[in-house]
mmCIF file of C-alpha atoms in Angstrom:
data_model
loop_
_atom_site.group_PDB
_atom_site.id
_atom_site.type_symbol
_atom_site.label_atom_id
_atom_site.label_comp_id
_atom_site.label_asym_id
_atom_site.label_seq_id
_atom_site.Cartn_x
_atom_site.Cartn_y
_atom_site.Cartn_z
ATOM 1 C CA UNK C 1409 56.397 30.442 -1.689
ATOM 2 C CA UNK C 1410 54.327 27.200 -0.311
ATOM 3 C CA UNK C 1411 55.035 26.108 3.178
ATOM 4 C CA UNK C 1412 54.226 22.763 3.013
ATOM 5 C CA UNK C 1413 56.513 19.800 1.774
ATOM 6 C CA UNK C 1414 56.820 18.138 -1.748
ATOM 7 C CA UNK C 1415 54.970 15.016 0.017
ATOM 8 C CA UNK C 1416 52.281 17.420 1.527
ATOM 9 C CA UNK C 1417 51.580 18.660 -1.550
ATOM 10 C CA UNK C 1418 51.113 15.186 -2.914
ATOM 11 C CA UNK C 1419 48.815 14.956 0.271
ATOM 12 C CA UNK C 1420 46.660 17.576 -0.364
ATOM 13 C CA UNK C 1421 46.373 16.560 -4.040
ATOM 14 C CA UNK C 1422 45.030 13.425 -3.316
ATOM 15 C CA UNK C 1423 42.313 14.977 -0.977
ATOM 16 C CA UNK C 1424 41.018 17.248 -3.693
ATOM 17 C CA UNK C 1425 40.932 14.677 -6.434
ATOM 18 C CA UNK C 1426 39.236 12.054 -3.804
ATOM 19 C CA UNK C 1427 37.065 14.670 -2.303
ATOM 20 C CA UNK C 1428 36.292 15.667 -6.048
ATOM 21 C CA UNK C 1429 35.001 12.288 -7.016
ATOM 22 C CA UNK C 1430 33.225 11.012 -4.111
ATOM 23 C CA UNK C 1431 32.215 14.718 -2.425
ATOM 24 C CA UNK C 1432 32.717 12.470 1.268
ATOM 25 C CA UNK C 1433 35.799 13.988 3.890
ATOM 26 C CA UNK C 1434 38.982 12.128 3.335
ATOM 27 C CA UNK C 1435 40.272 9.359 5.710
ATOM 28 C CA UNK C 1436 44.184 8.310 6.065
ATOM 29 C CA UNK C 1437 43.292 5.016 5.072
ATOM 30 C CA UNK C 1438 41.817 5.959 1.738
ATOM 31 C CA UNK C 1439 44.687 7.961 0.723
ATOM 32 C CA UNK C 1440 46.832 4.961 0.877
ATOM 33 C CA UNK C 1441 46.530 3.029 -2.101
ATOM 34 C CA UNK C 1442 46.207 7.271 -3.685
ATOM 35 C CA UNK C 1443 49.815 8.438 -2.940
ATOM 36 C CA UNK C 1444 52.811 7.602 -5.270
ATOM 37 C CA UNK C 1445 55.015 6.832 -2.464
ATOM 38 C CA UNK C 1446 54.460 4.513 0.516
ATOM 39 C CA UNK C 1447 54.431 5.425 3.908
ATOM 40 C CA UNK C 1448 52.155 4.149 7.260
ATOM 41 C CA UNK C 1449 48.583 5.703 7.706
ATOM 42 C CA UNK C 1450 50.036 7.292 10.668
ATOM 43 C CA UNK C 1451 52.080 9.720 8.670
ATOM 44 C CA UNK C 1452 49.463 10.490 6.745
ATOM 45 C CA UNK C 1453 47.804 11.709 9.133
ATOM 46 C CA UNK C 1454 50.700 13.274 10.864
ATOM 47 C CA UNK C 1455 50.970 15.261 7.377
ATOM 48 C CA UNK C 1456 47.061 15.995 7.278
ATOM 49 C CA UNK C 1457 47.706 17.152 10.528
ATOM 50 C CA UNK C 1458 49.944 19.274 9.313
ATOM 51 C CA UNK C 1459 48.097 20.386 6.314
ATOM 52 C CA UNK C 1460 44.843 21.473 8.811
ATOM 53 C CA UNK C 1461 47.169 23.726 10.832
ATOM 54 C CA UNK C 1462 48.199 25.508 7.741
ATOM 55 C CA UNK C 1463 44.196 26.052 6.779
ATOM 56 C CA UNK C 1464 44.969 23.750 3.378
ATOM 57 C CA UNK C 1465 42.057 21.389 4.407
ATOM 58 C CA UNK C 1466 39.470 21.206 7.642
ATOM 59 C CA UNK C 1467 37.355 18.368 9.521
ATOM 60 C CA UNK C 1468 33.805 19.433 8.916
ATOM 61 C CA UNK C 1469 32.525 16.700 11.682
ATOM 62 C CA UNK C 1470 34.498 14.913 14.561
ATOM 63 C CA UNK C 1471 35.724 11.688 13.583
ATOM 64 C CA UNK C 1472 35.520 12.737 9.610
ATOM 65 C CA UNK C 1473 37.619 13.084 7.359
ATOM 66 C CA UNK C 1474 38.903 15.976 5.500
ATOM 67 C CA UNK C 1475 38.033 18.212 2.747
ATOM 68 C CA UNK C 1476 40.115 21.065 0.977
ATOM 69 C CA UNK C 1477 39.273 24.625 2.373
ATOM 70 C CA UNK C 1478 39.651 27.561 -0.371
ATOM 71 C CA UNK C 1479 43.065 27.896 0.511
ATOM 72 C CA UNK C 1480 43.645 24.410 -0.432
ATOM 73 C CA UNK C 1481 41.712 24.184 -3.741
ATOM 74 C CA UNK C 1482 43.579 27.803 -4.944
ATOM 75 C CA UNK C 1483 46.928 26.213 -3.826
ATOM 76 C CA UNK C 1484 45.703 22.765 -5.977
ATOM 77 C CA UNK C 1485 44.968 24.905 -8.938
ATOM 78 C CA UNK C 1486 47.900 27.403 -9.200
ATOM 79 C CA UNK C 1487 50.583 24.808 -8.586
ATOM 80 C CA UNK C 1488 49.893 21.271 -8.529
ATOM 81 C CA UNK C 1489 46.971 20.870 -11.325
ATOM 82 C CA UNK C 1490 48.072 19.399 -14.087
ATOM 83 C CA UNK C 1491 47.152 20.448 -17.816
ATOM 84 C CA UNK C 1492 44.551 17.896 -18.766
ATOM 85 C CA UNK C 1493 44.032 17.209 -22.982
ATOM 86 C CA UNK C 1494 41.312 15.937 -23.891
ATOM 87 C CA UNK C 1495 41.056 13.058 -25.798
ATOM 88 C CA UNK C 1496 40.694 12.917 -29.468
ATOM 89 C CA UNK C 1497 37.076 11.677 -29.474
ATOM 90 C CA UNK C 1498 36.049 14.475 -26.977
ATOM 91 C CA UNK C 1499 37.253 16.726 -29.309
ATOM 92 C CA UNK C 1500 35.842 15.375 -32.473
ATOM 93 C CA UNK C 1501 31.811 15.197 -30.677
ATOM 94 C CA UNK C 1502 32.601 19.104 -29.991
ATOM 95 C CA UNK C 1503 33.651 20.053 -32.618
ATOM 96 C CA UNK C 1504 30.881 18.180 -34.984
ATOM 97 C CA UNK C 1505 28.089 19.405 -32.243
ATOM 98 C CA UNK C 1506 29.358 22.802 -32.364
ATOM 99 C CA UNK C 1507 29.531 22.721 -36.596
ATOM 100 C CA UNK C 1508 25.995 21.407 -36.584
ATOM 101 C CA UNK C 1509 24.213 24.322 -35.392
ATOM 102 C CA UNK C 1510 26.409 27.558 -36.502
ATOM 103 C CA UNK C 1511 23.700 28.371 -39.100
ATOM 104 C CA UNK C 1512 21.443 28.506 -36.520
ATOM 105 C CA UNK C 1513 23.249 31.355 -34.009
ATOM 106 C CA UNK C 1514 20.997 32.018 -32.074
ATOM 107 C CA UNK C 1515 20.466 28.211 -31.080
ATOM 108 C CA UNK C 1516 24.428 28.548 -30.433
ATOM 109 C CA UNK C 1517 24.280 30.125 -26.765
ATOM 110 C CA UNK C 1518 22.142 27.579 -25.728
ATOM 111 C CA UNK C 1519 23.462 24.661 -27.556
ATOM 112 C CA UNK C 1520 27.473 25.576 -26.099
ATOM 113 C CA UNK C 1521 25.957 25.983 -22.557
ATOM 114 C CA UNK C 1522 24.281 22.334 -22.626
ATOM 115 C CA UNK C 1523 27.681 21.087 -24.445
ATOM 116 C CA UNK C 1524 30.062 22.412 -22.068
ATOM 117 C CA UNK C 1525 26.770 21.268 -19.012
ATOM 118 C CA UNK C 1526 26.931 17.752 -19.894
ATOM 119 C CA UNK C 1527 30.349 16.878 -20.031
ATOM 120 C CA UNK C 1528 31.575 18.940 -17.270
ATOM 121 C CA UNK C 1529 28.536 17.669 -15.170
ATOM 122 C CA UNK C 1530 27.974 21.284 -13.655
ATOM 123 C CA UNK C 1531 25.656 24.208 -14.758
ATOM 124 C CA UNK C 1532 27.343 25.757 -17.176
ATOM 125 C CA UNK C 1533 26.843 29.005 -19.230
ATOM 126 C CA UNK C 1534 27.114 30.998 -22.743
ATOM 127 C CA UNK C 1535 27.143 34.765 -23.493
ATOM 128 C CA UNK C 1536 27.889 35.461 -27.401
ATOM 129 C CA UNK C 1537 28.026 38.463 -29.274
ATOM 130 C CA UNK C 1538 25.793 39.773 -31.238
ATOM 131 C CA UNK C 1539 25.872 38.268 -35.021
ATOM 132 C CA UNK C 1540 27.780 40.376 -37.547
ATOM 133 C CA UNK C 1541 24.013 41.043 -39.230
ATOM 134 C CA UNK C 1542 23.085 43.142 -35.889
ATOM 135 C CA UNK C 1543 21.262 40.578 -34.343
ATOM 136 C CA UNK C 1544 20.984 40.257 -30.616
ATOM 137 C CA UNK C 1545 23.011 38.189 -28.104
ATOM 138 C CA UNK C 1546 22.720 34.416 -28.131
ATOM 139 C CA UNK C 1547 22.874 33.234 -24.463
ATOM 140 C CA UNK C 1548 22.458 29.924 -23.316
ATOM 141 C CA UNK C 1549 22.274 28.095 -19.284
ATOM 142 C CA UNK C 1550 22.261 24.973 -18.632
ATOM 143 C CA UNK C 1551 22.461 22.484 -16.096
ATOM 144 C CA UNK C 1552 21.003 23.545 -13.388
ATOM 145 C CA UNK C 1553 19.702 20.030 -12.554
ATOM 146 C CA UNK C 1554 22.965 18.662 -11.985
ATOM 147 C CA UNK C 1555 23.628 21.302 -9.449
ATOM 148 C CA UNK C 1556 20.367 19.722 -7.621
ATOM 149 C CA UNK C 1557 21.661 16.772 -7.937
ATOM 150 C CA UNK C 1558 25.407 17.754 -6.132
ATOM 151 C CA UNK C 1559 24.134 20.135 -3.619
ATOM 152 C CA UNK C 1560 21.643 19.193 -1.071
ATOM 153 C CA UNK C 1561 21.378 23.213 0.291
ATOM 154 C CA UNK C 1562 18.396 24.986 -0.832
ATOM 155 C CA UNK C 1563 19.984 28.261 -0.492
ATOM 156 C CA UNK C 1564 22.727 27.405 -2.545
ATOM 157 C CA UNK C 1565 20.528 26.371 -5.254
ATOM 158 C CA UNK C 1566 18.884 29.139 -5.389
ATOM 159 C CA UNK C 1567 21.905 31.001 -5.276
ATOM 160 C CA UNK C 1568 22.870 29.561 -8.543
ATOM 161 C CA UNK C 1569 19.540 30.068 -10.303
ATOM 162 C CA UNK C 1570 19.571 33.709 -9.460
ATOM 163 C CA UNK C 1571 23.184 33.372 -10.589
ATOM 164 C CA UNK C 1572 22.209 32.371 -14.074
ATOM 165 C CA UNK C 1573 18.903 33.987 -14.152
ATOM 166 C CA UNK C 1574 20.423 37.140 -14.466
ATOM 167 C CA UNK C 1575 23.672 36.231 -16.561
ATOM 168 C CA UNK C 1576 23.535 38.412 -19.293
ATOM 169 C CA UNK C 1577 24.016 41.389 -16.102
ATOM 170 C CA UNK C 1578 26.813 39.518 -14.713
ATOM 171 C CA UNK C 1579 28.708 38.400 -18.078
ATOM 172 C CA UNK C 1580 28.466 42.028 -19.173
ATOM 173 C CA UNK C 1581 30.404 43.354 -16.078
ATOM 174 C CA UNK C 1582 33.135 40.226 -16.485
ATOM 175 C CA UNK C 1583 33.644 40.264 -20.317
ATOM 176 C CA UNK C 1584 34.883 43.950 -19.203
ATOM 177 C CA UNK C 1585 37.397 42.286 -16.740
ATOM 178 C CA UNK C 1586 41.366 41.738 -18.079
ATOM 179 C CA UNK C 1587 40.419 38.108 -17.899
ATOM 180 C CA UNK C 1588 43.293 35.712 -18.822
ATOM 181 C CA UNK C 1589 42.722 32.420 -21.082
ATOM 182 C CA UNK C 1590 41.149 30.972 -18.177
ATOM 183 C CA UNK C 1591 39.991 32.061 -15.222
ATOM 184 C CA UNK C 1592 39.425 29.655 -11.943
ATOM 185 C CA UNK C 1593 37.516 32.044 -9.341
ATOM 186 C CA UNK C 1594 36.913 29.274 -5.739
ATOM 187 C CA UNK C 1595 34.479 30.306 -3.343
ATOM 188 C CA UNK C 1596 34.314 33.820 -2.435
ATOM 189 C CA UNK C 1597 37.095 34.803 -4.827
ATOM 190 C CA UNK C 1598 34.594 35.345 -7.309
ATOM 191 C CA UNK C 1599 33.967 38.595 -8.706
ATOM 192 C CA UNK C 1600 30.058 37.560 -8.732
ATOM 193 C CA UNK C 1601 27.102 37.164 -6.010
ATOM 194 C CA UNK C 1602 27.795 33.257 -6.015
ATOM 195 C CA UNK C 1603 27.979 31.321 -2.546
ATOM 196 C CA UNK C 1604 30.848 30.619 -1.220
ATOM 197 C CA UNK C 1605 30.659 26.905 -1.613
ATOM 198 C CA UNK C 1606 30.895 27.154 -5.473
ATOM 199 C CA UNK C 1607 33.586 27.520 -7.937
ATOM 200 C CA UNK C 1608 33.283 29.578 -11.184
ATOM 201 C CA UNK C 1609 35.633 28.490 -14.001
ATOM 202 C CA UNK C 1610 35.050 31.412 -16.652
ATOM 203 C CA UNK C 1611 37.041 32.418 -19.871
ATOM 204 C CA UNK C 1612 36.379 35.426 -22.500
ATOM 205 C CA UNK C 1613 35.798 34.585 -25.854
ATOM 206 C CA UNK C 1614 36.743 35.983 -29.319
ATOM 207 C CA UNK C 1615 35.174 35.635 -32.374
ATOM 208 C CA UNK C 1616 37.302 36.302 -36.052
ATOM 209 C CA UNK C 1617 36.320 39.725 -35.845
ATOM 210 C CA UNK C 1618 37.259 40.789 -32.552
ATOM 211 C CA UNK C 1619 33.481 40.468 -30.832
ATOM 212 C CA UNK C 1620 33.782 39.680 -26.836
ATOM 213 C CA UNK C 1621 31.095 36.892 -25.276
ATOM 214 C CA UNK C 1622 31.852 34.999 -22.543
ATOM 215 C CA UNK C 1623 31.534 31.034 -21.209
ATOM 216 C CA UNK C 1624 31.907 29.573 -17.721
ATOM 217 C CA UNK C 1625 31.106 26.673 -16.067
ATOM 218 C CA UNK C 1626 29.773 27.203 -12.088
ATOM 219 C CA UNK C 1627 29.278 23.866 -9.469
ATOM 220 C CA UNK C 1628 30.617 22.648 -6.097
ATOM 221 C CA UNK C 1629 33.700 23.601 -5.394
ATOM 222 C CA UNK C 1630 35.040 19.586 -5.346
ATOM 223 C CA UNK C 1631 34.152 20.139 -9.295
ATOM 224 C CA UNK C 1632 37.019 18.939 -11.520
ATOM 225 C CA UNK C 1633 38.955 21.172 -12.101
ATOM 226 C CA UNK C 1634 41.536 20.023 -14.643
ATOM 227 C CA UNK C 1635 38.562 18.876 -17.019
ATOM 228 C CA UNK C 1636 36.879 22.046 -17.151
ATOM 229 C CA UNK C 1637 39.765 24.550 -17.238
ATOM 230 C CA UNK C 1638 40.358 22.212 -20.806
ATOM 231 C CA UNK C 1639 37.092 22.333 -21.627
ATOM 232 C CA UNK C 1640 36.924 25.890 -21.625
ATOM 233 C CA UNK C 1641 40.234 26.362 -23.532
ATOM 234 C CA UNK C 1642 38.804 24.088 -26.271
ATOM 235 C CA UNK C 1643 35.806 25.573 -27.210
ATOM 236 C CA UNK C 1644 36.911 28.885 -26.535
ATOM 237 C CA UNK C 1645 39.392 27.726 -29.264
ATOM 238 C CA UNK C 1646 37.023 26.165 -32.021
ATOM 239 C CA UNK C 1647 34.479 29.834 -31.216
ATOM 240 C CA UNK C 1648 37.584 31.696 -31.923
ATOM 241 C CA UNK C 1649 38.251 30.275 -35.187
ATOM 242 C CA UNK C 1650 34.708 30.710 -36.518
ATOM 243 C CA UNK C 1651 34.696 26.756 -36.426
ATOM 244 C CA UNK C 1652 35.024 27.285 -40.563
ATOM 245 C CA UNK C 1653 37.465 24.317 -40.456
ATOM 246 C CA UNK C 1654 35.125 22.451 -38.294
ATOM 247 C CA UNK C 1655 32.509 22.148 -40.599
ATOM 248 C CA UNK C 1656 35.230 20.752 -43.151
ATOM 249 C CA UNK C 1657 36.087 18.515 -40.613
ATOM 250 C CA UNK C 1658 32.656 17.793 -39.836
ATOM 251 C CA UNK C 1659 31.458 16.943 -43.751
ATOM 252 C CA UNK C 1660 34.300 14.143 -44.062
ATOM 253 C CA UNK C 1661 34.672 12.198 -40.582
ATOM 254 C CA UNK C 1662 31.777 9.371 -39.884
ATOM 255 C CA UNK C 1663 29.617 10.131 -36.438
ATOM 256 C CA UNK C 1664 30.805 8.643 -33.224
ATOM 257 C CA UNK C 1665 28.721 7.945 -30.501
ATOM 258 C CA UNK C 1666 29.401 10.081 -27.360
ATOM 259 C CA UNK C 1667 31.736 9.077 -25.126
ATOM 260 C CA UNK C 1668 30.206 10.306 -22.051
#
C-alpha cells in the first residue's frame, strides 16, 4: 500500500516526467502549469516536502530542485505509468526495418540493437539465438554515444561499455531468469554489474520455435520509461512471430520517412 496521497502521486509523476525530459531538479514553479489540478506553489512544495520525507524524491544541491530517488522511479513504474502505444507509423518503420534484413540474421542482432538505440535514445542491446541451420548467436549494441551524450561521469560510462562489452556473459545468466513480458530493473535493482544511476529495461524473447535471446535497453535512470517498456513489447512481438507477416506487410505498403 502507497503512503502518499492521490495528489502526491500526481506530484511525483510530474517530477519524473519533467526530470525525464530536461534531466535538471524540479522547482514548484515548474510543476505548475504540469499538474491537472490547481493549487498555489506553496502546496506544492508543502507536498514535495512531503514526498522528500518519504525518500520518493531528494534535493541533490541547496536551493535545487528535486529529482526522483529509486524509490520514486519504482513507485512511478509499478503504479502510476501509463501503457504507452505506439503510433501507427512507429510501428510500420519497425516492422519494414526489421523485414528488410531477416535474410541476413546475422546482421539482425545488430540491426534490432541500433533500431530499438535510436528511437529510445539510450544504448540499447540484442542477444538472438542461434539460427535453426546451427549457426551462432547474432548479437548486436548500440548506442553507446548517446549515453556520452546524457551522462557527464566517466565512470559511469565506462560502466556501461564494460556492461555491453561483455553482454553475451550477462544475457546468458538473464535469459535463464523467470523474466516476465517486461522487465524494468532502476538503479541497483538490477540483477547486473550496472551503476546505480542507470536503469535496465530488459525482456526475453521467443522465436516460433521456442529459441530464448534476449533485448534491453540500458540509460539514465530519468530515461522514458513508458516509451521503452512499449518498445520492447513491440519488437519482442514482431521477433516472436518470425516477422513472416511483416514481410507481407512490408512488399505492399509505400516507404515512409522516419518519424524520429
Amino acid at each position: 500500500m502507497s503512503n502518499i496521497t492521490n495528489r502526491q502521486a500526481q506530484v511525483l509523476a510530474a517530477i519524473v516526467k519533467e526530470y525525464s525530459q530536461t534531466g535538471h531538479p524540479v522547482g514548484s514553479e515548474e510543476l505548475l502549469s504540469k499538474l491537472p489540478f490547481r493549487v498555489s506553489s506553496a502546496t506544492i512544495r508543502n507536498e514535495m516536502k512531503a514526498l522528500e520525507e518519504e525518500d520518493y524524491i531528494h534535493q541533490p544541491h541547496t536551493s535545487a530542485g528535486r529529482v526522483p530517488t529509486d524509490k520514486g522511479y519504482r513507485f512511478f513504474v509499478n503504479k502510476l505509468m501509463r501503457h504507452m502505444e505506439l503510433t501507427a507509423t512507429e510501428q510500420l518503420r519497425m516492422k519494414r526495418e526489421l523485414s528488410r534484413l531477416t535474410s541476413q540474421y546475422m546482421e539482425l542482432g545488430r540491426s534490432v540493437s541500433k533500431l530499438l538505440a535510436e528511437t529510445s535514445q539510450g544504448a540499447a542491446f540484442a542477444l538472438l539465438p542461434a539460427s535453426r541451420q546451427g549457426g551462432p548467436e547474432s548479437v548486436g549494441v548500440s548506442g553507446l554515444s548517446k549515453i556520452v551524450e546524457q551522462s557527464g561521469s566517466p565512470e559511469e560510462i565506462k560502466d556501461i561499455a564494460e556492461f555491453l562489452d561483455e553482454l553475451e556473459e550477462h544475457g546468458a545468466a538473464l535469459v535463464k531468469k523467470d523474466l516476465g513480458q517486461v522487465e524494468t530493473f532502476i538503479g541497483k535493482e538490477a540483477p547486473l554489474p550496472v551503476k546505480s544511476d542507470f536503469s535496465l529495461v530488459v525482456t526475453r524473447i521467443q522465436t516460433p520455435d521456442g529459441r530464448s535471446g534476449l533485448i534491453g535497453i540500458v540509460g539514465p535512470k530519468r530515461m522514458p520509461y513508458e516509451r521503452n517498456v512499449s518498445l520492447l513489447e513491440y519488437v519482442s512481438k514482431l521477433l516472436a512471430s518470425g516477422l513472416g507477416a511483416v514481410l507481407i506487410i512490408s512488399n505492399f505498403t509505400p516507404a515512409l520517412s522516419p518519424p524520429f
